[in-house]
CSV table of C-alpha atoms and ligand atoms in Angstrom, one decimal:
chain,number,residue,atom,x,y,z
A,941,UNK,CA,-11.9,-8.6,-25.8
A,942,UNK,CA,-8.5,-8.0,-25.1
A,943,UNK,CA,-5.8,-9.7,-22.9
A,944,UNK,CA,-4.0,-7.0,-20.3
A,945,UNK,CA,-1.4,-7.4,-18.5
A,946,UNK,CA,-1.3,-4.8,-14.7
A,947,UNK,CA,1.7,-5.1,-13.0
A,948,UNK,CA,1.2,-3.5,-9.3
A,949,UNK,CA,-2.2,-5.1,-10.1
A,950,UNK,CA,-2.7,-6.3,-6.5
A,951,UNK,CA,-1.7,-2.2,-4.7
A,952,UNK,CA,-4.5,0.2,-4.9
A,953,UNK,CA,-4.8,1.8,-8.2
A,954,UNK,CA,-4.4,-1.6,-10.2
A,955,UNK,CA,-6.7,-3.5,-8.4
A,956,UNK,CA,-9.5,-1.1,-9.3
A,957,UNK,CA,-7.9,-0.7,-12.6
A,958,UNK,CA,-8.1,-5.0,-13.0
A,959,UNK,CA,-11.9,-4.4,-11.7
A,960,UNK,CA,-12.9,-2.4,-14.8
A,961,UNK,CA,-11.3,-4.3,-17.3
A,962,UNK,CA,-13.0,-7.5,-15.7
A,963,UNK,CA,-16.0,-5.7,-15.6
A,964,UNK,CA,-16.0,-4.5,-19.2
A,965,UNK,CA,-15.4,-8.1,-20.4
A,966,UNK,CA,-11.4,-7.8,-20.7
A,967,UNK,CA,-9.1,-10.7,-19.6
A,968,UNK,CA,-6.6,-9.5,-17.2
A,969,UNK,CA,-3.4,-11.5,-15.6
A,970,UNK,CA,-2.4,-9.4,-12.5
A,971,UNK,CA,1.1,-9.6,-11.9
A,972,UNK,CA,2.2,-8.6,-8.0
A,973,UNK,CA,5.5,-9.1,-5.6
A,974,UNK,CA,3.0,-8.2,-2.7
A,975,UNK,CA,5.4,-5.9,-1.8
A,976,UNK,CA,2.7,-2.9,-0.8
A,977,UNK,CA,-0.2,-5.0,-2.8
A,978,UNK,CA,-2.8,-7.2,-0.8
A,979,UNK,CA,-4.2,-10.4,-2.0
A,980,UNK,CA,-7.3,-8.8,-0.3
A,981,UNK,CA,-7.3,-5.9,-2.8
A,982,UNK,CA,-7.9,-8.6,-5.7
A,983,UNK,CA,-9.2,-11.5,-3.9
A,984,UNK,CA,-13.7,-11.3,-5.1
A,985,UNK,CA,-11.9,-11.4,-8.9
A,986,UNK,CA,-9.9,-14.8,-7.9
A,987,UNK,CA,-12.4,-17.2,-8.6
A,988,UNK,CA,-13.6,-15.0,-12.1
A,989,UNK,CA,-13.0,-17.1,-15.6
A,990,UNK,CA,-11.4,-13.9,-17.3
A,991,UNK,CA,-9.2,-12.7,-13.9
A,992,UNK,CA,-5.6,-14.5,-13.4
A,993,UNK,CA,-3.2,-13.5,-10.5
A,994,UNK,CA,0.6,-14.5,-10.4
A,995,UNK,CA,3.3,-13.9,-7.9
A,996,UNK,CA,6.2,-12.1,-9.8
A,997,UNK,CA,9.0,-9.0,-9.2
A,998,UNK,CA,8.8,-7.1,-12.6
A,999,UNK,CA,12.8,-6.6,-11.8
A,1000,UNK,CA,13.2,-10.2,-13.7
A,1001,UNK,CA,11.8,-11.3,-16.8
A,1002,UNK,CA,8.6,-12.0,-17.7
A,1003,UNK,CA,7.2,-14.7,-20.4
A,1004,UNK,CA,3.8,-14.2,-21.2
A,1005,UNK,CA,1.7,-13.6,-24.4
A,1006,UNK,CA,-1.2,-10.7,-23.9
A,1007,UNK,CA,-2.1,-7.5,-25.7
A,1008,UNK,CA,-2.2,-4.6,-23.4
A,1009,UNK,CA,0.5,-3.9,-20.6
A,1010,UNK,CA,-0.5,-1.4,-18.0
A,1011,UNK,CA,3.2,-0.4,-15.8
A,1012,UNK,CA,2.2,0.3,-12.1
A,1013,UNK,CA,4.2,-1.8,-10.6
A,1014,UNK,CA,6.4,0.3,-8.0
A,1015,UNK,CA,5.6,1.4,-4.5
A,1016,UNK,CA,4.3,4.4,-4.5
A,1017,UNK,CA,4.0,6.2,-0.9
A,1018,UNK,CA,7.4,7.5,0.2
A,1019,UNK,CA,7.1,5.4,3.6
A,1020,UNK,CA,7.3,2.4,1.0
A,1021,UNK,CA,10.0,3.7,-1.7
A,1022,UNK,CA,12.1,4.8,1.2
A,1023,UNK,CA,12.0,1.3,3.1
A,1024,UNK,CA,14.7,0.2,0.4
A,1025,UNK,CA,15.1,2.9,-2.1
A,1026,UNK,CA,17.8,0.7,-3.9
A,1027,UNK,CA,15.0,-1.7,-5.0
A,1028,UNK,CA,12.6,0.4,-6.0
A,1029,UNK,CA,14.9,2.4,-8.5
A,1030,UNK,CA,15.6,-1.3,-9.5
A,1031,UNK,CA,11.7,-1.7,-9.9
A,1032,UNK,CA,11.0,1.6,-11.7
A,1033,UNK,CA,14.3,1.3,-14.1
A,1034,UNK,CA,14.6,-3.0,-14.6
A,1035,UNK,CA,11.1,-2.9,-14.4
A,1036,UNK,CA,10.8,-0.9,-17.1
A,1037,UNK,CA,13.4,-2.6,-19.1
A,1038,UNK,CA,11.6,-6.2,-18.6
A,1039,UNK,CA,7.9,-4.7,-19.3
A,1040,UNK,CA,9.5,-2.9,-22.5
A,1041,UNK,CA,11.3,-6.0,-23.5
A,1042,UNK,CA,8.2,-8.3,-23.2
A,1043,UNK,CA,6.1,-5.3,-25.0
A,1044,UNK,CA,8.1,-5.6,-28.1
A,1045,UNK,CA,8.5,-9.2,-28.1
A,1046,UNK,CA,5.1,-9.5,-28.3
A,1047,UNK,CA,4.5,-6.2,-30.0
A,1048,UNK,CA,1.9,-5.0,-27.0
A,1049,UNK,CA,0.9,-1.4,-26.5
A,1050,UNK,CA,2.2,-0.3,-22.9
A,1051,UNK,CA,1.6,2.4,-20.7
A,1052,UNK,CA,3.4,3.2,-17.8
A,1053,UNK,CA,1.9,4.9,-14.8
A,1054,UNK,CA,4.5,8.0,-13.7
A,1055,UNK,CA,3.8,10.1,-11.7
A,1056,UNK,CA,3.8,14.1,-10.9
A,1057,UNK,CA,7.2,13.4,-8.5
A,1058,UNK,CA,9.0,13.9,-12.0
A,1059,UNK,CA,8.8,17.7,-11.7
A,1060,UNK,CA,9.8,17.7,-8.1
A,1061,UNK,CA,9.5,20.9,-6.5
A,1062,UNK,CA,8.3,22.7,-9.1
A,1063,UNK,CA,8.9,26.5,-10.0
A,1064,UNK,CA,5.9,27.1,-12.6
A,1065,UNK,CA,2.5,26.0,-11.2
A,1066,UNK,CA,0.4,24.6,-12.4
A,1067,UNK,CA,2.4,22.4,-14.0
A,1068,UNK,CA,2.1,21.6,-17.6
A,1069,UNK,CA,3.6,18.0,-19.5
A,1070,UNK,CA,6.4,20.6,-20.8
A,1071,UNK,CA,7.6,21.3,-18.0
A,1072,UNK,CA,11.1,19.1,-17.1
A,1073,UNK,CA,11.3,19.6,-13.6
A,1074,UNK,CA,13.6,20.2,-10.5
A,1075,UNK,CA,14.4,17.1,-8.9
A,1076,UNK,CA,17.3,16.4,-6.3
A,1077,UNK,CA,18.8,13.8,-7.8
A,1078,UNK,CA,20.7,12.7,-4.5
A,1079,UNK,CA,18.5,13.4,-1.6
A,1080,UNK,CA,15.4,10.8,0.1
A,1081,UNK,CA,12.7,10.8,-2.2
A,1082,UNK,CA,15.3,10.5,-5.6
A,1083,UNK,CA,15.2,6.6,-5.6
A,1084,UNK,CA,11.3,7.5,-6.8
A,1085,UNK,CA,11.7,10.7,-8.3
A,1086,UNK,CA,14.8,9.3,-10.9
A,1087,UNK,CA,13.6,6.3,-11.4
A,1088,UNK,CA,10.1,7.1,-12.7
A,1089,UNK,CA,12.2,10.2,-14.5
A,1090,UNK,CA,14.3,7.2,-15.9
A,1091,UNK,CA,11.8,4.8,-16.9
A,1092,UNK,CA,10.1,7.8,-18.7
A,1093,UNK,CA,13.2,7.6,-20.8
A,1094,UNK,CA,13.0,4.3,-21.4
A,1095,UNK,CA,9.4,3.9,-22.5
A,1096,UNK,CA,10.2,7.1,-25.3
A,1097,UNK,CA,13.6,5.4,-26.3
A,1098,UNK,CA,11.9,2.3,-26.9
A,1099,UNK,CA,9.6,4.0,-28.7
A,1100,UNK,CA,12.0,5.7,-31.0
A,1101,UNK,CA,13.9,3.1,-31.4
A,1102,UNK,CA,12.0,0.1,-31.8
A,1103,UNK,CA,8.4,1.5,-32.8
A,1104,UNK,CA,6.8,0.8,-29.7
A,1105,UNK,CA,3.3,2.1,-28.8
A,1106,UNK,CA,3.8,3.4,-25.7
A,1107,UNK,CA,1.6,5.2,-23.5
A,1108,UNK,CA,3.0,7.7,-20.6
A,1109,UNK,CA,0.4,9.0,-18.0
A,1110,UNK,CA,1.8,11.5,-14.6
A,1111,UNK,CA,-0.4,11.2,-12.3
A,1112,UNK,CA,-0.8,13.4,-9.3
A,1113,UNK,CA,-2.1,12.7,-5.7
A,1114,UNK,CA,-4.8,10.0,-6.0
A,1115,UNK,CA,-6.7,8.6,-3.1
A,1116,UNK,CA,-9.9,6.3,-2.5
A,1117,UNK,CA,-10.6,3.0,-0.7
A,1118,UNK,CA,-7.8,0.1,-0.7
A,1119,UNK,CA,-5.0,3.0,-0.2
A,1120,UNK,CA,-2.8,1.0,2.5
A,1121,UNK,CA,-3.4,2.0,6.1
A,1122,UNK,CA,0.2,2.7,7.1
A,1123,UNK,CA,1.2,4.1,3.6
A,1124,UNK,CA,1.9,7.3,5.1
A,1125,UNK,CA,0.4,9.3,3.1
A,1126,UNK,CA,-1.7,12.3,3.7
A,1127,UNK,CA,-5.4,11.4,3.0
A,1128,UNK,CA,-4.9,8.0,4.7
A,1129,UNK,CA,-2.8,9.5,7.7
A,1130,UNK,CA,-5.3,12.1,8.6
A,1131,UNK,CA,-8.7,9.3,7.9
A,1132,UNK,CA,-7.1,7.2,10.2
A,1133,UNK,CA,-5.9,9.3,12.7
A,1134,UNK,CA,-9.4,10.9,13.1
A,1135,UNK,CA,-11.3,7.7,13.2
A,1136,UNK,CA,-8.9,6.4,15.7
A,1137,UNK,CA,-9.3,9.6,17.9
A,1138,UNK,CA,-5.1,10.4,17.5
A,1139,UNK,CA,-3.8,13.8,17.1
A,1140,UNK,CA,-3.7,14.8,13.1
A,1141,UNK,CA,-0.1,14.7,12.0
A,1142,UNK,CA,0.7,18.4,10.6
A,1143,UNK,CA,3.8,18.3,8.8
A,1144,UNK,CA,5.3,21.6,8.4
A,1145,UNK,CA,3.0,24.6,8.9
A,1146,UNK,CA,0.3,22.8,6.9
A,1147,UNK,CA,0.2,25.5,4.0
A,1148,UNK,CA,1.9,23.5,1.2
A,1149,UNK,CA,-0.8,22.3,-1.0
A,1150,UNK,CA,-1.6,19.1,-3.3
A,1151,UNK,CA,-4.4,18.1,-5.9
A,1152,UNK,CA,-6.4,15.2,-5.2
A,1153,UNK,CA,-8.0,13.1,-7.5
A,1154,UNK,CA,-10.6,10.0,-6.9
A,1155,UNK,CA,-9.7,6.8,-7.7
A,1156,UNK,CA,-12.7,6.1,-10.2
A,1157,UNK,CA,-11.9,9.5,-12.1
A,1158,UNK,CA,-8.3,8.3,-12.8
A,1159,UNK,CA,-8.9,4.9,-13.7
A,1160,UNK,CA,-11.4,6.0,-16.0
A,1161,UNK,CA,-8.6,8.5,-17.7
A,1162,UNK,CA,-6.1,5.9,-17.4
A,1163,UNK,CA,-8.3,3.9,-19.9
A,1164,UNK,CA,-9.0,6.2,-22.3
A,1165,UNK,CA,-5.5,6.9,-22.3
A,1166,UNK,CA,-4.6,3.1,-23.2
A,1167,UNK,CA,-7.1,3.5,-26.4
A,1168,UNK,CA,-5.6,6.4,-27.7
A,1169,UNK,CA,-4.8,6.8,-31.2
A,1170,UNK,CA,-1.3,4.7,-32.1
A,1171,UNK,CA,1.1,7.8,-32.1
A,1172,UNK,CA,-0.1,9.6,-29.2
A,1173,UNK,CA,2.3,8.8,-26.6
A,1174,UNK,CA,1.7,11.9,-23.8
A,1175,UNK,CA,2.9,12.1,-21.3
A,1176,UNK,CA,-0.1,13.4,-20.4
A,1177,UNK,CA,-1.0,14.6,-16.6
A,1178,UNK,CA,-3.9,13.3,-14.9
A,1179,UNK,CA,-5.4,14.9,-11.7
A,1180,UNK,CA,-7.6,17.0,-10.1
A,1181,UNK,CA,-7.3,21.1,-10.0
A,1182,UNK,CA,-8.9,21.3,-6.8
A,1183,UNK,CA,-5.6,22.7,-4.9
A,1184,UNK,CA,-5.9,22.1,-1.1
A,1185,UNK,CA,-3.5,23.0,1.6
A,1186,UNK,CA,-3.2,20.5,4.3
A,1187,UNK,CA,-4.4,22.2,6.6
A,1188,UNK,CA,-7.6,22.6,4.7
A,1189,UNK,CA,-7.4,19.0,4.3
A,1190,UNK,CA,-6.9,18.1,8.1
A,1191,UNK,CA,-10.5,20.0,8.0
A,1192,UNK,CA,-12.4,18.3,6.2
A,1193,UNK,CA,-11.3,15.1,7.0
A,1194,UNK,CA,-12.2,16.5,10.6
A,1195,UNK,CA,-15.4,17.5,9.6
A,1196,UNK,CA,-16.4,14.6,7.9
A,1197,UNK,CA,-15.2,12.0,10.9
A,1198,UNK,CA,-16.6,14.1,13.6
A,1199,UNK,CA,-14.6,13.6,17.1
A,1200,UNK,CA,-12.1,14.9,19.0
A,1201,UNK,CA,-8.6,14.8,17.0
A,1202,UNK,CA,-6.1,17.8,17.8
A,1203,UNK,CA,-3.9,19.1,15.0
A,1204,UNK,CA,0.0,18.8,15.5
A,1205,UNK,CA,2.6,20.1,14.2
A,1206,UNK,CA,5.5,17.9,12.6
A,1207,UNK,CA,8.9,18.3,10.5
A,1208,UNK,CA,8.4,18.8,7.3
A,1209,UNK,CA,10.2,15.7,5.5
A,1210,UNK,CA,13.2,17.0,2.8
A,1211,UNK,CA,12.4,17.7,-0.4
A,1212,UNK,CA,9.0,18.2,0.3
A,1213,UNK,CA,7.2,20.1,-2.5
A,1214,UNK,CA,5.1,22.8,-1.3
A,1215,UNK,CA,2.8,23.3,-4.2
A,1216,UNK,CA,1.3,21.2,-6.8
A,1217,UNK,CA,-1.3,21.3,-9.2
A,1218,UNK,CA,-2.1,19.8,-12.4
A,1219,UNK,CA,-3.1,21.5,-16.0
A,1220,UNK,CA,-5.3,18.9,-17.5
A,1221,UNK,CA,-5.9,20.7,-20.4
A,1222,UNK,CA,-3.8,17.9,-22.7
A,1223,UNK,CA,-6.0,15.4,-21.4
A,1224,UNK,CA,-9.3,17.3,-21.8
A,1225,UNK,CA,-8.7,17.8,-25.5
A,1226,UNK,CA,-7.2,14.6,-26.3
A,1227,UNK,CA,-9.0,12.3,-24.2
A,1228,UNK,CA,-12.3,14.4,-23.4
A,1229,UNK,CA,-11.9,13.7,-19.6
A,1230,UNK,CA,-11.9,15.4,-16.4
A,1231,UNK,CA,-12.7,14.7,-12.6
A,1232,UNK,CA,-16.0,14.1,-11.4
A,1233,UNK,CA,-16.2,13.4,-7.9
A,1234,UNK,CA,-15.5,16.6,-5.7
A,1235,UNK,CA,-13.2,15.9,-2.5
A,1236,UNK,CA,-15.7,15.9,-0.3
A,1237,UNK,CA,-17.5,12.7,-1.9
A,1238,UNK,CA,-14.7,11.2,-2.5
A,1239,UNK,CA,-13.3,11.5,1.0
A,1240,UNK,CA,-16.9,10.1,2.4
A,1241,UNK,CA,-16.4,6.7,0.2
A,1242,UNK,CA,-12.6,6.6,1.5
A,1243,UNK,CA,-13.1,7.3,5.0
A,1244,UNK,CA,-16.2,4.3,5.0
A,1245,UNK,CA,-13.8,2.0,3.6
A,1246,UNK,CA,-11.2,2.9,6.4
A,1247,UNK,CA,-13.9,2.4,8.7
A,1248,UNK,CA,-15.0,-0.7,8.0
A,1249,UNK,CA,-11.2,-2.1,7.7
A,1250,UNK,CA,-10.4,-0.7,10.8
A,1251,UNK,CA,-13.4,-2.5,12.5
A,1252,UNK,CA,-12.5,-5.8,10.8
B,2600,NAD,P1,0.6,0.7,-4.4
B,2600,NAD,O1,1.8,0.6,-3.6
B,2600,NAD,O2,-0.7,0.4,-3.8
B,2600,NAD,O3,0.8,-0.3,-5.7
B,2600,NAD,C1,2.0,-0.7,-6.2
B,2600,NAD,C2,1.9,-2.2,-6.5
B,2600,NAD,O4,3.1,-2.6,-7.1
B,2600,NAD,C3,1.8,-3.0,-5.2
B,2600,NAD,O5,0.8,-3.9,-5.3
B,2600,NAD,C4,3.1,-3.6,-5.0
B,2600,NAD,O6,3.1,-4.8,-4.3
B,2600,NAD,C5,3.6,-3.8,-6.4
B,2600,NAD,N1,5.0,-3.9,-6.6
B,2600,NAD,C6,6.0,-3.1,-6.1
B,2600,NAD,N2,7.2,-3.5,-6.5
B,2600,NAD,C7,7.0,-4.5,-7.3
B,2600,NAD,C8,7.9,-5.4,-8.1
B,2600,NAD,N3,9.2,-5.2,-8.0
B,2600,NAD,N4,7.3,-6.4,-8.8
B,2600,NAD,C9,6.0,-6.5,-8.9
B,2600,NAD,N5,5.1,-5.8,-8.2
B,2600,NAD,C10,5.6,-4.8,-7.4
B,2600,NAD,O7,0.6,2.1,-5.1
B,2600,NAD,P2,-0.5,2.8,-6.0
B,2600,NAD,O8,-0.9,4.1,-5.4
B,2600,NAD,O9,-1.5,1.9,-6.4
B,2600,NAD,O10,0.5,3.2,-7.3
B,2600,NAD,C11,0.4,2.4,-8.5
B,2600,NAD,C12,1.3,3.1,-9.5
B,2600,NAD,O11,0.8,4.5,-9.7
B,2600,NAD,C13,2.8,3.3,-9.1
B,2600,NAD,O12,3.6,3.0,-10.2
B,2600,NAD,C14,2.9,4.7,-8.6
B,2600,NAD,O13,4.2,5.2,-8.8
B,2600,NAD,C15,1.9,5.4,-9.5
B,2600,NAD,N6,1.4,6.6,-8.9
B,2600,NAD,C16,0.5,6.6,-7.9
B,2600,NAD,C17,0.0,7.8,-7.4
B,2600,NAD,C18,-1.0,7.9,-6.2
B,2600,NAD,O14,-1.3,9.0,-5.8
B,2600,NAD,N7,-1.6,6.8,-5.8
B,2600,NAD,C19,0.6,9.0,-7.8
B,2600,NAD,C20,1.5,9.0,-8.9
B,2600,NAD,C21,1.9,7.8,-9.4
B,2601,UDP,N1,12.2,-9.5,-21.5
B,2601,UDP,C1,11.2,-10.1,-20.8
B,2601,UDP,N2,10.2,-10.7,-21.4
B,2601,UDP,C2,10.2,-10.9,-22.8
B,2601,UDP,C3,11.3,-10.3,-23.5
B,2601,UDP,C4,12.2,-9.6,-22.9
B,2601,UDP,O1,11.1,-10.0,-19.5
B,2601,UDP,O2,9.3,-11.5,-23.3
B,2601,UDP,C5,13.2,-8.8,-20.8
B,2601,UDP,C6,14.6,-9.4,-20.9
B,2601,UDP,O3,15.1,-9.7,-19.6
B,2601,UDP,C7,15.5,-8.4,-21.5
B,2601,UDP,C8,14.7,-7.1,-21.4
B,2601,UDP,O4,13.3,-7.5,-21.3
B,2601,UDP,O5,16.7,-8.2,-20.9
B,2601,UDP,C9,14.9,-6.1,-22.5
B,2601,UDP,O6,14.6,-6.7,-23.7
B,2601,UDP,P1,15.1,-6.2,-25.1
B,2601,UDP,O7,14.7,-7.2,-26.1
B,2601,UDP,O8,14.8,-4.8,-25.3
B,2601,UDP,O9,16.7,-6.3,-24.9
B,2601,UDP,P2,17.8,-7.4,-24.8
B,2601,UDP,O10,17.0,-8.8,-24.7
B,2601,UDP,O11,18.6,-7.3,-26.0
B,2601,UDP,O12,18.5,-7.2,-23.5
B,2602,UDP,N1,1.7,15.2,5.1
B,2602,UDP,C1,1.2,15.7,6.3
B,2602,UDP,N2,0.9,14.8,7.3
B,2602,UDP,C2,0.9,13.5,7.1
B,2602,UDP,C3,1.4,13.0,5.9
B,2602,UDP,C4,1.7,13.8,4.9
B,2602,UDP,O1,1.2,16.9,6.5
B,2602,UDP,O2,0.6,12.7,8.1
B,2602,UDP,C5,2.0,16.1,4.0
B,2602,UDP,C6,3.4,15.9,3.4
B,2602,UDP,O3,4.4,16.5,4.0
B,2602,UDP,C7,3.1,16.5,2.0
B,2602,UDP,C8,1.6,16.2,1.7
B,2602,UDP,O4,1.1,16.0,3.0
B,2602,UDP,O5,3.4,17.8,2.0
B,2602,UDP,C9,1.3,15.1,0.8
B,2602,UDP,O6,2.1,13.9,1.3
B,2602,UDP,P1,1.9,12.5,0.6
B,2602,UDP,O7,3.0,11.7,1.2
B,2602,UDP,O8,0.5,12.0,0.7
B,2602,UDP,O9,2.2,12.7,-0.9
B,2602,UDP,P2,3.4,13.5,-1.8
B,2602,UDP,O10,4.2,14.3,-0.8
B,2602,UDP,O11,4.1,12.3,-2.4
B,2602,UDP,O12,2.6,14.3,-2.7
């Protein structure tokens, strides 16, 4: 048994992520502003012997003694980093700084959840961990984009410099149940608008594409990441291949929802990448993993847990 620390524990991925550590006989203190978390997300582990939640902002200091730190703490739909992009580059980068600190105070392995947003719009595709990126470093989506680019920087300086294990994971488009209803984002958008019976919320001419990956495939890679031999640091991208265009996405959200919804057409926000994919073949050979659930089944477990919370 070992004692983890998940900041961001209480927003989608680290609840699930605190799930299979409590599952698999781990102790886990969940550590949440409730910024774009839910007390919901976490609430059936509250009364568990091995599952602690506390109320903290990673951007000050944190005293506590565990083993393991997993980094997601930092909201993650654009919606949310845009509400005030000057504290969430203070999350990503002081964050980082406090999770680091604590790390090698109490010498813990940490990994930190990045994200595909560091190669911005990117000119080779699919994109492999080599790859440095073209990121705006000024425009609407750089408060997220620099400051996971930055806290990337961070975890390998601290690792040069002070020996830390560190553990760096960019993770692409993931979706499943306990994604936030008003995040904004595209699978949760369109599985909303169609169970509500609204129009479907094009944005562009639908043709730009993204990977989606199920929750339970990336936790599980997230995982085997964290046990990793000592020196392997990654990054390492985790995703799924399976390219989709939005508009191909719009149907098959469509079909799976049945009714009525009409397709729109919307601006296209700035900055908006129009392609992305991952090459998972770094994390196929080092941590023998890859995607099991096809976006169809995955989409039919999200858009039940959408209905249900939409008929609470
Ligand atoms: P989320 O918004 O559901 O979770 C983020 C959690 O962090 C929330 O519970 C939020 O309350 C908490 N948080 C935010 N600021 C905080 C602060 N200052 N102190 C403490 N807690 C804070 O988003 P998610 O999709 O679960 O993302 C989790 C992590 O994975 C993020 O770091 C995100 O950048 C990364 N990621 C997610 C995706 C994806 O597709 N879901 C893709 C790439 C990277
Ligand atoms: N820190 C923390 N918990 C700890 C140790 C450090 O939150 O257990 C924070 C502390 O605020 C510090 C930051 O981590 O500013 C970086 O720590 P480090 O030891 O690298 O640098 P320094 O203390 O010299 O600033
Ligand atoms: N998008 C869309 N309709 C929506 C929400 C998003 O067409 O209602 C598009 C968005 O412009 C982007 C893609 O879907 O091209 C994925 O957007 P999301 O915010 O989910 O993720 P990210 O852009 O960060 O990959």
């Amino acid at each position: 048994m070992n004692r983890y620390l998940v900041t961001g524990g209480a927003g989608f991925l680290g609840s699930h992520l605190c799930d299979r550590l409590v599952e698999r006989g781990d102790d886990v203190l969940c550590v949440d502003n409730f910024f774009t978390g839910d007390k919901r997300n976490v609430a059936h582990l509250l009364g568990h012997s091995r599952f602690e939640l506390m109320r903290h902002d990673v951007t000050f200091p944190l005293y506590v003694e565990v083993d393991r730190i997993f980094n997601l703490a930092c909201p993650a739909s654009p919606v949310h980093y845009q509400h005030d992009p000057v504290q969430s580059t203070k999350t990503s980068v002081h964050g980082a700084i406090n999770m680091l600190g604590l790390a090698k105070r109490i010498k813990a392995r940490i990994l930190q959840a990045s994200t595909s947003e560091v190669y911005g719009d990117p000119e080779i595709h699919p994109q492999t961990e080599d790859y440095w990126g073209r990121v705006n470093p000024i425009g609407m989506r750089s408060c997220y984009d620099e400051g996971k680019r930055c806290a990337e920087t961070l975890f390998f300086d601290y690792h040069r410099q002070h020996r830390l294990e560190i553990k760096v994971v960019r993770i692409f488009n993931t979706y499943g149940p306990r994604m936030h209803p008003h995040d904004g984002r595209v699978v949760s958008n369109f599985i909303v608008q169609a169970l509500q019976g609204q129009d479907i919320t094009i944005y562009g001419d639908g043709l730009q594409t993204r990977s989606f990956c199920y929750v339970d495939d990336l936790i599980e890679a997230m995982l085997r990441m964290m046990d990793t031999d000592a020196d392997f640091t990654g990054p390492m991208n985790i995703g799924n291949p399976g390219e989709f265009t939005m508009l191909a996405l719009a149907e098959k959200v469509l079909a799976l929802v049945g009714g009525r919804s009409k397709l729109i057409y919307e601006k296209l926000p700035a900055d908006d990448p129009k392609q992305r994919q991952p090459d998972i073949s770094l994390a196929r050979k080092t941590i023998d993993w890859e995607p099991k659930v096809g976006l169809d089944d995955g989409l039919k477990e999200t858009i039940a847990y959408f209905r249900k919370l939409l008929a609470a």
